[in-house]
mmCIF file of C-alpha atoms in Angstrom:
data_model
loop_
_atom_site.group_PDB
_atom_site.id
_atom_site.type_symbol
_atom_site.label_atom_id
_atom_site.label_comp_id
_atom_site.label_asym_id
_atom_site.label_seq_id
_atom_site.Cartn_x
_atom_site.Cartn_y
_atom_site.Cartn_z
ATOM 1 C CA UNK H 65 -58.034 88.893 -85.307
ATOM 2 C CA UNK H 66 -61.093 87.258 -86.847
ATOM 3 C CA UNK H 67 -64.446 88.354 -85.459
ATOM 4 C CA UNK H 68 -67.451 86.107 -84.793
ATOM 5 C CA UNK H 69 -69.597 87.131 -87.771
ATOM 6 C CA UNK H 70 -71.055 84.301 -89.828
ATOM 7 C CA UNK H 71 -69.060 85.315 -92.902
ATOM 8 C CA UNK H 72 -65.832 85.199 -90.921
ATOM 9 C CA UNK H 73 -66.675 81.828 -89.369
ATOM 10 C CA UNK H 74 -67.440 80.474 -92.842
ATOM 11 C CA UNK H 75 -64.094 81.755 -94.091
ATOM 12 C CA UNK H 76 -62.248 80.215 -91.142
ATOM 13 C CA UNK H 77 -63.903 76.835 -91.679
ATOM 14 C CA UNK H 78 -63.187 76.957 -95.399
ATOM 15 C CA UNK H 79 -59.533 77.792 -94.746
ATOM 16 C CA UNK H 80 -58.981 74.863 -92.370
ATOM 17 C CA UNK H 81 -57.228 71.948 -94.124
ATOM 18 C CA UNK H 82 -59.760 69.274 -93.257
ATOM 19 C CA UNK H 83 -60.061 65.495 -93.247
ATOM 20 C CA UNK H 84 -63.120 63.302 -93.795
ATOM 21 C CA UNK H 85 -62.657 60.019 -91.938
ATOM 22 C CA UNK H 86 -66.161 58.517 -91.823
ATOM 23 C CA UNK H 87 -67.749 58.439 -95.270
ATOM 24 C CA UNK H 88 -69.721 55.650 -96.934
ATOM 25 C CA UNK H 89 -69.173 55.964 -100.675
ATOM 26 C CA UNK H 90 -72.621 54.597 -101.560
ATOM 27 C CA UNK H 91 -74.145 56.943 -98.988
ATOM 28 C CA UNK H 92 -72.273 59.891 -100.505
ATOM 29 C CA UNK H 93 -73.729 59.530 -104.018
ATOM 30 C CA UNK H 94 -74.326 63.079 -105.334
ATOM 31 C CA UNK H 95 -78.102 63.349 -105.537
ATOM 32 C CA UNK H 96 -78.596 66.346 -107.810
ATOM 33 C CA UNK H 97 -75.729 65.862 -110.252
ATOM 34 C CA UNK H 98 -75.775 62.071 -110.686
ATOM 35 C CA UNK H 99 -78.871 60.387 -109.289
ATOM 36 C CA UNK H 100 -81.560 62.817 -110.487
ATOM 37 C CA UNK H 101 -80.378 62.759 -114.130
ATOM 38 C CA UNK H 102 -80.596 58.968 -113.988
ATOM 39 C CA UNK H 103 -84.378 59.192 -113.497
ATOM 40 C CA UNK H 104 -85.818 62.692 -112.826
ATOM 41 C CA UNK H 105 -89.289 61.263 -112.262
ATOM 42 C CA UNK H 106 -88.257 58.756 -109.613
ATOM 43 C CA UNK H 107 -85.724 61.070 -107.968
ATOM 44 C CA UNK H 108 -87.499 64.348 -107.409
ATOM 45 C CA UNK H 109 -85.916 67.690 -106.582
ATOM 46 C CA UNK H 110 -85.365 68.386 -102.877
ATOM 47 C CA UNK H 111 -86.890 65.175 -101.470
ATOM 48 C CA UNK H 112 -88.165 65.293 -97.906
ATOM 49 C CA UNK H 113 -85.544 62.894 -96.565
ATOM 50 C CA UNK H 114 -82.703 65.279 -97.540
ATOM 51 C CA UNK H 115 -84.176 68.358 -95.873
ATOM 52 C CA UNK H 116 -82.571 69.754 -92.741
ATOM 53 C CA UNK H 117 -85.513 69.131 -90.444
ATOM 54 C CA UNK H 118 -86.083 65.521 -91.483
ATOM 55 C CA UNK H 119 -85.761 62.850 -88.807
ATOM 56 C CA UNK H 120 -85.619 59.154 -89.660
ATOM 57 C CA UNK H 121 -88.004 57.105 -87.488
ATOM 58 C CA UNK H 122 -85.515 54.234 -87.170
ATOM 59 C CA UNK H 123 -82.280 52.827 -88.527
ATOM 60 C CA UNK H 124 -84.125 50.302 -90.768
ATOM 61 C CA UNK H 125 -86.114 53.195 -92.278
ATOM 62 C CA UNK H 126 -82.892 55.099 -92.940
ATOM 63 C CA UNK H 127 -81.219 52.026 -94.423
ATOM 64 C CA UNK H 128 -84.173 51.309 -96.704
ATOM 65 C CA UNK H 129 -84.196 54.871 -98.025
ATOM 66 C CA UNK H 130 -80.443 54.844 -98.564
ATOM 67 C CA UNK H 131 -80.341 51.534 -100.419
ATOM 68 C CA UNK H 132 -83.320 52.395 -102.608
ATOM 69 C CA UNK H 133 -81.495 55.486 -103.824
ATOM 70 C CA UNK H 134 -77.885 54.285 -103.912
ATOM 71 C CA UNK H 135 -78.065 50.799 -105.393
ATOM 72 C CA UNK H 136 -79.572 51.777 -108.776
ATOM 73 C CA UNK H 137 -76.411 53.810 -109.435
ATOM 74 C CA UNK H 138 -73.646 51.519 -108.181
ATOM 75 C CA UNK H 139 -73.796 48.801 -110.828
ATOM 76 C CA UNK H 140 -70.230 48.881 -112.190
ATOM 77 C CA UNK H 141 -66.685 49.888 -111.332
ATOM 78 C CA UNK H 142 -67.090 52.769 -113.786
ATOM 79 C CA UNK H 143 -70.071 54.053 -111.793
ATOM 80 C CA UNK H 144 -67.985 53.933 -108.602
ATOM 81 C CA UNK H 145 -65.284 55.934 -110.352
ATOM 82 C CA UNK H 146 -67.724 58.565 -111.614
ATOM 83 C CA UNK H 147 -69.397 58.952 -108.222
ATOM 84 C CA UNK H 148 -66.025 59.209 -106.488
ATOM 85 C CA UNK H 149 -64.827 61.782 -109.028
ATOM 86 C CA UNK H 150 -67.758 64.093 -108.256
ATOM 87 C CA UNK H 151 -67.571 63.461 -104.497
ATOM 88 C CA UNK H 152 -63.852 64.195 -104.363
ATOM 89 C CA UNK H 153 -64.200 67.337 -106.476
ATOM 90 C CA UNK H 154 -66.629 68.630 -103.854
ATOM 91 C CA UNK H 155 -64.124 67.754 -101.150
ATOM 92 C CA UNK H 156 -61.494 69.830 -102.922
ATOM 93 C CA UNK H 157 -63.919 72.779 -103.093
ATOM 94 C CA UNK H 158 -64.308 72.534 -99.316
ATOM 95 C CA UNK H 159 -60.535 72.392 -98.739
ATOM 96 C CA UNK H 160 -60.668 68.765 -97.642
ATOM 97 C CA UNK H 161 -57.266 67.218 -98.257
ATOM 98 C CA UNK H 162 -57.616 63.682 -96.902
ATOM 99 C CA UNK H 163 -60.525 61.222 -97.156
ATOM 100 C CA UNK H 164 -61.190 57.781 -95.734
ATOM 101 C CA UNK H 165 -64.170 56.245 -97.488
ATOM 102 C CA UNK H 166 -65.654 52.758 -97.371
ATOM 103 C CA UNK H 167 -67.670 50.663 -99.792
ATOM 104 C CA UNK H 168 -70.202 48.052 -98.750
ATOM 105 C CA UNK H 169 -68.607 44.615 -99.213
ATOM 106 C CA UNK H 170 -71.920 42.954 -100.079
ATOM 107 C CA UNK H 171 -71.926 44.944 -103.339
ATOM 108 C CA UNK H 172 -69.302 42.515 -104.629
ATOM 109 C CA UNK H 173 -71.816 39.706 -104.200
ATOM 110 C CA UNK H 174 -74.955 41.131 -105.750
ATOM 111 C CA UNK H 175 -73.261 43.024 -108.585
ATOM 112 C CA UNK H 176 -70.388 40.683 -109.310
ATOM 113 C CA UNK H 177 -67.851 43.525 -109.249
ATOM 114 C CA UNK H 178 -64.602 42.300 -107.655
ATOM 115 C CA UNK H 179 -63.609 44.317 -104.609
ATOM 116 C CA UNK H 180 -60.136 45.224 -105.921
ATOM 117 C CA UNK H 181 -61.790 46.743 -109.022
ATOM 118 C CA UNK H 182 -64.019 48.916 -106.827
ATOM 119 C CA UNK H 183 -61.015 50.066 -104.809
ATOM 120 C CA UNK H 184 -59.016 50.890 -107.944
ATOM 121 C CA UNK H 185 -61.984 52.751 -109.433
ATOM 122 C CA UNK H 186 -62.360 54.907 -106.315
ATOM 123 C CA UNK H 187 -58.668 55.639 -105.893
ATOM 124 C CA UNK H 188 -58.187 56.497 -109.560
ATOM 125 C CA UNK H 189 -60.794 59.260 -109.130
ATOM 126 C CA UNK H 190 -58.708 61.104 -106.534
ATOM 127 C CA UNK H 191 -57.651 64.534 -107.839
ATOM 128 C CA UNK H 192 -54.211 66.036 -107.185
ATOM 129 C CA UNK H 193 -53.901 67.328 -103.634
ATOM 130 C CA UNK H 194 -56.428 64.898 -102.128
ATOM 131 C CA UNK H 195 -55.200 61.790 -100.323
ATOM 132 C CA UNK H 196 -57.749 58.953 -100.461
ATOM 133 C CA UNK H 197 -57.814 55.769 -98.401
ATOM 134 C CA UNK H 198 -60.382 53.050 -99.127
ATOM 135 C CA UNK H 199 -61.945 50.699 -96.584
ATOM 136 C CA UNK H 200 -64.586 48.033 -96.970
ATOM 137 C CA UNK H 201 -67.444 47.679 -94.510
ATOM 138 C CA UNK H 202 -69.383 44.536 -93.733
ATOM 139 C CA UNK H 203 -72.388 43.552 -91.661
ATOM 140 C CA UNK H 204 -72.017 41.811 -88.322
ATOM 141 C CA UNK H 205 -73.469 38.565 -89.705
ATOM 142 C CA UNK H 206 -71.651 38.667 -93.064
ATOM 143 C CA UNK H 207 -69.257 35.761 -92.515
ATOM 144 C CA UNK H 208 -71.570 32.766 -92.446
ATOM 145 C CA UNK H 209 -72.734 33.153 -96.034
ATOM 146 C CA UNK H 210 -71.540 33.771 -99.570
ATOM 147 C CA UNK H 211 -69.079 36.476 -98.474
ATOM 148 C CA UNK H 212 -66.995 34.135 -96.304
ATOM 149 C CA UNK H 213 -64.314 33.474 -98.935
ATOM 150 C CA UNK H 214 -64.204 37.166 -99.844
ATOM 151 C CA UNK H 215 -63.729 38.193 -96.219
ATOM 152 C CA UNK H 216 -60.949 35.628 -95.834
ATOM 153 C CA UNK H 217 -59.190 37.115 -98.862
ATOM 154 C CA UNK H 218 -59.303 40.761 -97.752
ATOM 155 C CA UNK H 219 -55.798 40.685 -96.297
ATOM 156 C CA UNK H 220 -54.452 39.969 -99.804
ATOM 157 C CA UNK H 221 -56.048 43.083 -101.354
ATOM 158 C CA UNK H 222 -53.006 45.345 -101.598
ATOM 159 C CA UNK H 223 -54.904 48.587 -102.262
ATOM 160 C CA UNK H 224 -57.369 48.013 -99.409
ATOM 161 C CA UNK H 225 -56.455 50.328 -96.533
ATOM 162 C CA UNK H 226 -58.730 48.890 -93.873
ATOM 163 C CA UNK H 227 -61.971 47.231 -92.819
ATOM 164 C CA UNK H 228 -65.040 48.335 -90.914
ATOM 165 C CA UNK H 229 -67.991 46.664 -89.194
ATOM 166 C CA UNK H 230 -71.243 48.497 -89.873
ATOM 167 C CA UNK H 231 -74.989 48.063 -90.268
ATOM 168 C CA UNK H 232 -77.682 47.682 -87.621
ATOM 169 C CA UNK H 233 -75.696 47.861 -84.398
ATOM 170 C CA UNK H 234 -78.087 45.852 -82.254
ATOM 171 C CA UNK H 235 -77.154 42.715 -84.221
ATOM 172 C CA UNK H 236 -74.674 40.780 -82.021
ATOM 173 C CA UNK H 237 -70.995 40.853 -82.946
ATOM 174 C CA UNK H 238 -70.127 37.264 -83.869
ATOM 175 C CA UNK H 239 -66.981 35.361 -82.762
ATOM 176 C CA UNK H 240 -65.378 35.360 -86.233
ATOM 177 C CA UNK H 241 -64.973 39.114 -86.167
ATOM 178 C CA UNK H 242 -62.134 39.364 -83.628
ATOM 179 C CA UNK H 243 -60.039 36.850 -85.585
ATOM 180 C CA UNK H 244 -60.557 38.622 -88.924
ATOM 181 C CA UNK H 245 -59.853 42.033 -87.358
ATOM 182 C CA UNK H 246 -56.623 40.730 -85.836
ATOM 183 C CA UNK H 247 -55.503 39.208 -89.143
ATOM 184 C CA UNK H 248 -56.248 42.480 -90.921
ATOM 185 C CA UNK H 249 -54.102 44.474 -88.497
ATOM 186 C CA UNK H 250 -51.275 41.975 -88.872
ATOM 187 C CA UNK H 251 -51.515 42.553 -92.636
ATOM 188 C CA UNK H 252 -51.134 46.307 -92.119
ATOM 189 C CA UNK H 253 -54.813 47.227 -92.482
ATOM 190 C CA UNK H 254 -56.555 49.784 -90.250
ATOM 191 C CA UNK H 255 -59.541 48.321 -88.410
ATOM 192 C CA UNK H 256 -62.699 50.229 -87.512
ATOM 193 C CA UNK H 257 -66.070 49.405 -85.978
ATOM 194 C CA UNK H 258 -69.397 51.225 -85.828
ATOM 195 C CA UNK H 259 -70.419 51.304 -82.177
ATOM 196 C CA UNK H 260 -72.137 53.573 -79.695
ATOM 197 C CA UNK H 261 -74.718 54.864 -82.169
ATOM 198 C CA UNK H 262 -77.881 52.747 -81.943
ATOM 199 C CA UNK H 263 -76.679 50.675 -79.014
ATOM 200 C CA UNK H 264 -75.126 51.632 -75.735
ATOM 201 C CA UNK H 265 -71.617 52.170 -74.399
ATOM 202 C CA UNK H 266 -71.086 48.436 -73.878
ATOM 203 C CA UNK H 267 -70.752 48.110 -77.662
ATOM 204 C CA UNK H 268 -67.948 50.688 -77.641
ATOM 205 C CA UNK H 269 -66.203 48.707 -74.905
ATOM 206 C CA UNK H 270 -66.668 45.551 -76.982
ATOM 207 C CA UNK H 271 -65.150 47.215 -80.054
ATOM 208 C CA UNK H 272 -62.108 48.358 -78.062
ATOM 209 C CA UNK H 273 -61.492 45.345 -75.840
ATOM 210 C CA UNK H 274 -62.653 42.435 -78.015
ATOM 211 C CA UNK H 275 -62.043 43.684 -81.557
ATOM 212 C CA UNK H 276 -58.977 45.726 -80.652
ATOM 213 C CA UNK H 277 -59.932 48.765 -82.710
ATOM 214 C CA UNK H 278 -58.510 52.233 -82.202
ATOM 215 C CA UNK H 279 -61.066 53.792 -84.565
ATOM 216 C CA UNK H 280 -64.706 53.759 -83.494
ATOM 217 C CA UNK H 281 -67.250 55.100 -85.962
ATOM 218 C CA UNK H 282 -69.623 57.334 -83.959
ATOM 219 C CA UNK H 283 -68.943 56.193 -80.378
ATOM 220 C CA UNK H 284 -71.101 58.992 -78.985
ATOM 221 C CA UNK H 285 -73.221 56.871 -76.680
ATOM 222 C CA UNK H 286 -70.109 55.999 -74.703
ATOM 223 C CA UNK H 287 -70.934 59.276 -72.938
ATOM 224 C CA UNK H 288 -73.580 57.307 -71.010
ATOM 225 C CA UNK H 289 -70.795 55.432 -69.155
ATOM 226 C CA UNK H 290 -67.822 57.448 -67.831
ATOM 227 C CA UNK H 291 -65.808 54.229 -67.493
ATOM 228 C CA UNK H 292 -66.066 53.582 -71.231
ATOM 229 C CA UNK H 293 -65.104 57.182 -71.986
ATOM 230 C CA UNK H 294 -62.077 56.779 -69.725
ATOM 231 C CA UNK H 295 -61.178 53.510 -71.470
ATOM 232 C CA UNK H 296 -61.311 55.173 -74.895
ATOM 233 C CA UNK H 297 -59.163 58.061 -73.691
ATOM 234 C CA UNK H 298 -56.639 55.755 -72.020
ATOM 235 C CA UNK H 299 -56.290 53.521 -75.109
ATOM 236 C CA UNK H 300 -55.960 56.478 -77.498
ATOM 237 C CA UNK H 301 -59.130 55.533 -79.389
ATOM 238 C CA UNK H 302 -60.510 57.974 -81.946
ATOM 239 C CA UNK H 303 -64.248 58.490 -82.413
ATOM 240 C CA UNK H 304 -65.083 59.437 -86.013
ATOM 241 C CA UNK H 305 -68.199 61.433 -85.166
ATOM 242 C CA UNK H 306 -70.954 62.541 -87.563
ATOM 243 C CA UNK H 307 -72.971 65.166 -85.679
ATOM 244 C CA UNK H 308 -75.697 65.943 -88.246
ATOM 245 C CA UNK H 309 -76.199 62.232 -88.910
ATOM 246 C CA UNK H 310 -76.664 61.730 -85.163
ATOM 247 C CA UNK H 311 -79.402 64.379 -85.138
ATOM 248 C CA UNK H 312 -81.192 63.103 -88.275
ATOM 249 C CA UNK H 313 -81.154 59.542 -86.931
ATOM 250 C CA UNK H 314 -82.311 60.739 -83.483
ATOM 251 C CA UNK H 315 -79.255 59.416 -81.681
ATOM 252 C CA UNK H 316 -79.247 62.885 -80.086
ATOM 253 C CA UNK H 317 -82.060 65.402 -80.010
ATOM 254 C CA UNK H 318 -80.019 68.350 -81.263
ATOM 255 C CA UNK H 319 -76.449 69.596 -81.604
ATOM 256 C CA UNK H 320 -76.673 71.676 -78.459
ATOM 257 C CA UNK H 321 -76.948 68.430 -76.464
ATOM 258 C CA UNK H 322 -74.464 66.448 -78.561
ATOM 259 C CA UNK H 323 -71.765 64.798 -76.380
ATOM 260 C CA UNK H 324 -68.819 65.557 -78.688
ATOM 261 C CA UNK H 325 -67.541 68.479 -76.594
ATOM 262 C CA UNK H 326 -67.696 66.455 -73.374
ATOM 263 C CA UNK H 327 -65.929 63.532 -75.012
ATOM 264 C CA UNK H 328 -63.119 65.791 -76.222
ATOM 265 C CA UNK H 329 -62.810 67.438 -72.815
ATOM 266 C CA UNK H 330 -62.516 63.934 -71.304
ATOM 267 C CA UNK H 331 -59.532 63.214 -73.545
ATOM 268 C CA UNK H 332 -61.174 61.279 -76.374
ATOM 269 C CA UNK H 333 -59.924 62.278 -79.816
ATOM 270 C CA UNK H 334 -62.946 63.100 -81.999
ATOM 271 C CA UNK H 335 -63.003 63.819 -85.708
ATOM 272 C CA UNK H 336 -65.999 65.134 -87.660
ATOM 273 C CA UNK H 337 -67.387 63.696 -90.902
ATOM 274 C CA UNK H 338 -70.605 63.513 -92.908
ATOM 275 C CA UNK H 339 -71.388 59.755 -92.852
ATOM 276 C CA UNK H 340 -73.980 59.583 -95.675
ATOM 277 C CA UNK H 341 -74.532 62.933 -97.438
ATOM 278 C CA UNK H 342 -76.965 61.299 -99.877
ATOM 279 C CA UNK H 343 -79.302 60.702 -96.946
ATOM 280 C CA UNK H 344 -78.725 63.894 -94.959
ATOM 281 C CA UNK H 345 -78.018 66.590 -97.566
ATOM 282 C CA UNK H 346 -74.977 67.681 -95.540
ATOM 283 C CA UNK H 347 -71.418 68.774 -96.311
ATOM 284 C CA UNK H 348 -68.259 68.713 -94.221
ATOM 285 C CA UNK H 349 -68.057 72.507 -94.014
ATOM 286 C CA UNK H 350 -71.720 72.405 -93.024
ATOM 287 C CA UNK H 351 -70.896 70.032 -90.154
ATOM 288 C CA UNK H 352 -68.278 72.455 -88.818
ATOM 289 C CA UNK H 353 -70.620 75.407 -89.248
ATOM 290 C CA UNK H 354 -73.438 73.601 -87.441
ATOM 291 C CA UNK H 355 -71.104 72.875 -84.523
ATOM 292 C CA UNK H 356 -70.285 76.591 -84.416
ATOM 293 C CA UNK H 357 -73.835 77.874 -84.728
ATOM 294 C CA UNK H 358 -75.792 75.233 -82.813
ATOM 295 C CA UNK H 359 -73.286 73.791 -80.334
ATOM 296 C CA UNK H 360 -71.317 76.975 -79.729
ATOM 297 C CA UNK H 361 -67.957 75.579 -80.863
ATOM 298 C CA UNK H 362 -65.220 78.195 -80.797
ATOM 299 C CA UNK H 363 -62.529 78.576 -83.444
ATOM 300 C CA UNK H 364 -60.150 76.802 -81.050
ATOM 301 C CA UNK H 365 -62.531 73.847 -80.763
ATOM 302 C CA UNK H 366 -63.111 73.678 -84.519
ATOM 303 C CA UNK H 367 -59.354 73.751 -85.038
ATOM 304 C CA UNK H 368 -58.954 70.919 -82.526
ATOM 305 C CA UNK H 369 -61.434 68.831 -84.512
ATOM 306 C CA UNK H 370 -59.491 69.484 -87.717
ATOM 307 C CA UNK H 371 -56.190 68.620 -86.020
ATOM 308 C CA UNK H 372 -57.671 65.383 -84.689
ATOM 309 C CA UNK H 373 -58.329 64.266 -88.240
ATOM 310 C CA UNK H 374 -54.694 64.751 -89.164
ATOM 311 C CA UNK H 375 -53.568 63.001 -85.979
ATOM 312 C CA UNK H 376 -55.066 59.725 -87.239
ATOM 313 C CA UNK H 377 -54.663 60.195 -90.997
ATOM 314 C CA UNK H 378 -52.526 57.585 -92.765
ATOM 315 C CA UNK H 379 -50.011 60.088 -94.126
ATOM 316 C CA UNK H 380 -46.268 60.649 -93.740
ATOM 317 C CA UNK H 381 -45.342 62.314 -90.464
ATOM 318 C CA UNK H 382 -44.045 65.389 -92.265
ATOM 319 C CA UNK H 383 -47.417 65.837 -93.961
ATOM 320 C CA UNK H 384 -49.225 65.493 -90.645
ATOM 321 C CA UNK H 385 -47.012 68.104 -88.969
ATOM 322 C CA UNK H 386 -47.388 70.516 -91.882
ATOM 323 C CA UNK H 387 -51.191 70.497 -91.819
ATOM 324 C CA UNK H 388 -51.384 70.690 -88.036
ATOM 325 C CA UNK H 389 -49.041 73.681 -88.105
ATOM 326 C CA UNK H 390 -51.222 75.294 -90.766
ATOM 327 C CA UNK H 391 -54.296 74.835 -88.565
ATOM 328 C CA UNK H 392 -52.450 76.319 -85.584
ATOM 329 C CA UNK H 393 -51.545 79.387 -87.640
ATOM 330 C CA UNK H 394 -55.152 79.868 -88.719
ATOM 331 C CA UNK H 395 -56.445 79.500 -85.160
ATOM 332 C CA UNK H 396 -53.869 81.859 -83.634
#
């Protein structure tokens, strides 16, 4: 039987066949290997915002920092491919075997890169043994503007696996969204929504009841309303949680007080992902290790998190069963 030493916990986490289900491709740009060589003067070694103790004062401050560092790189489909190649290679090193990543739809407007080219560039970077699904994310007010025709065409993008609503959560969700989300599901796309991060549990309820999603990105503030937690559990909704992001963005004060354990105990399926590693300097194995060291997660709980990822992964049923069985063997 494995003991509780840090080396053994590291080995257990490494051995788990993991999924990453909440990852923004622009926010995952490898800082040291790709961005720094682009301009070593502008992009210094070990910047403050990537250090473990850094806390962003607000979401707009986080967003500004992220965009200032990501956008200079993502100027072509080739750059998306190269970033994805390095990102996915790191996933393989961490024994991640399935990834859902999203690109920011507005990039198609201000760079002129067609969305299907971005999707193809990302998917073509997937190494053997890593399943990759690509989503596009849009802001809550994206429809009444130059992206309207693009949003209307999303259901015709064959390689697009799903859509997501992201950005500053306190912006109201507009009436067009429910219609587009319904059309996407009818076209076989998976629909997600960021909710319950910078606004309260009512936004999680809105995402479930009005947008019809079964995948909520974050969702952690639903813990403030037991009725919303019960709704998520009853509907089989999955929260794709990013614990270290929640700490850095001051959604929670620390991992010891993070609601993920309580949500899981209440019957809500929770996965764990990194969100924006460019901004937080985190890794997926690091997320699991932080849950172990700072939130007291047991091997059984870490295994449950890993199994939750496979429960919602868009893979053949035989693949799902195989990885879940592998996790059960490791946890036994």
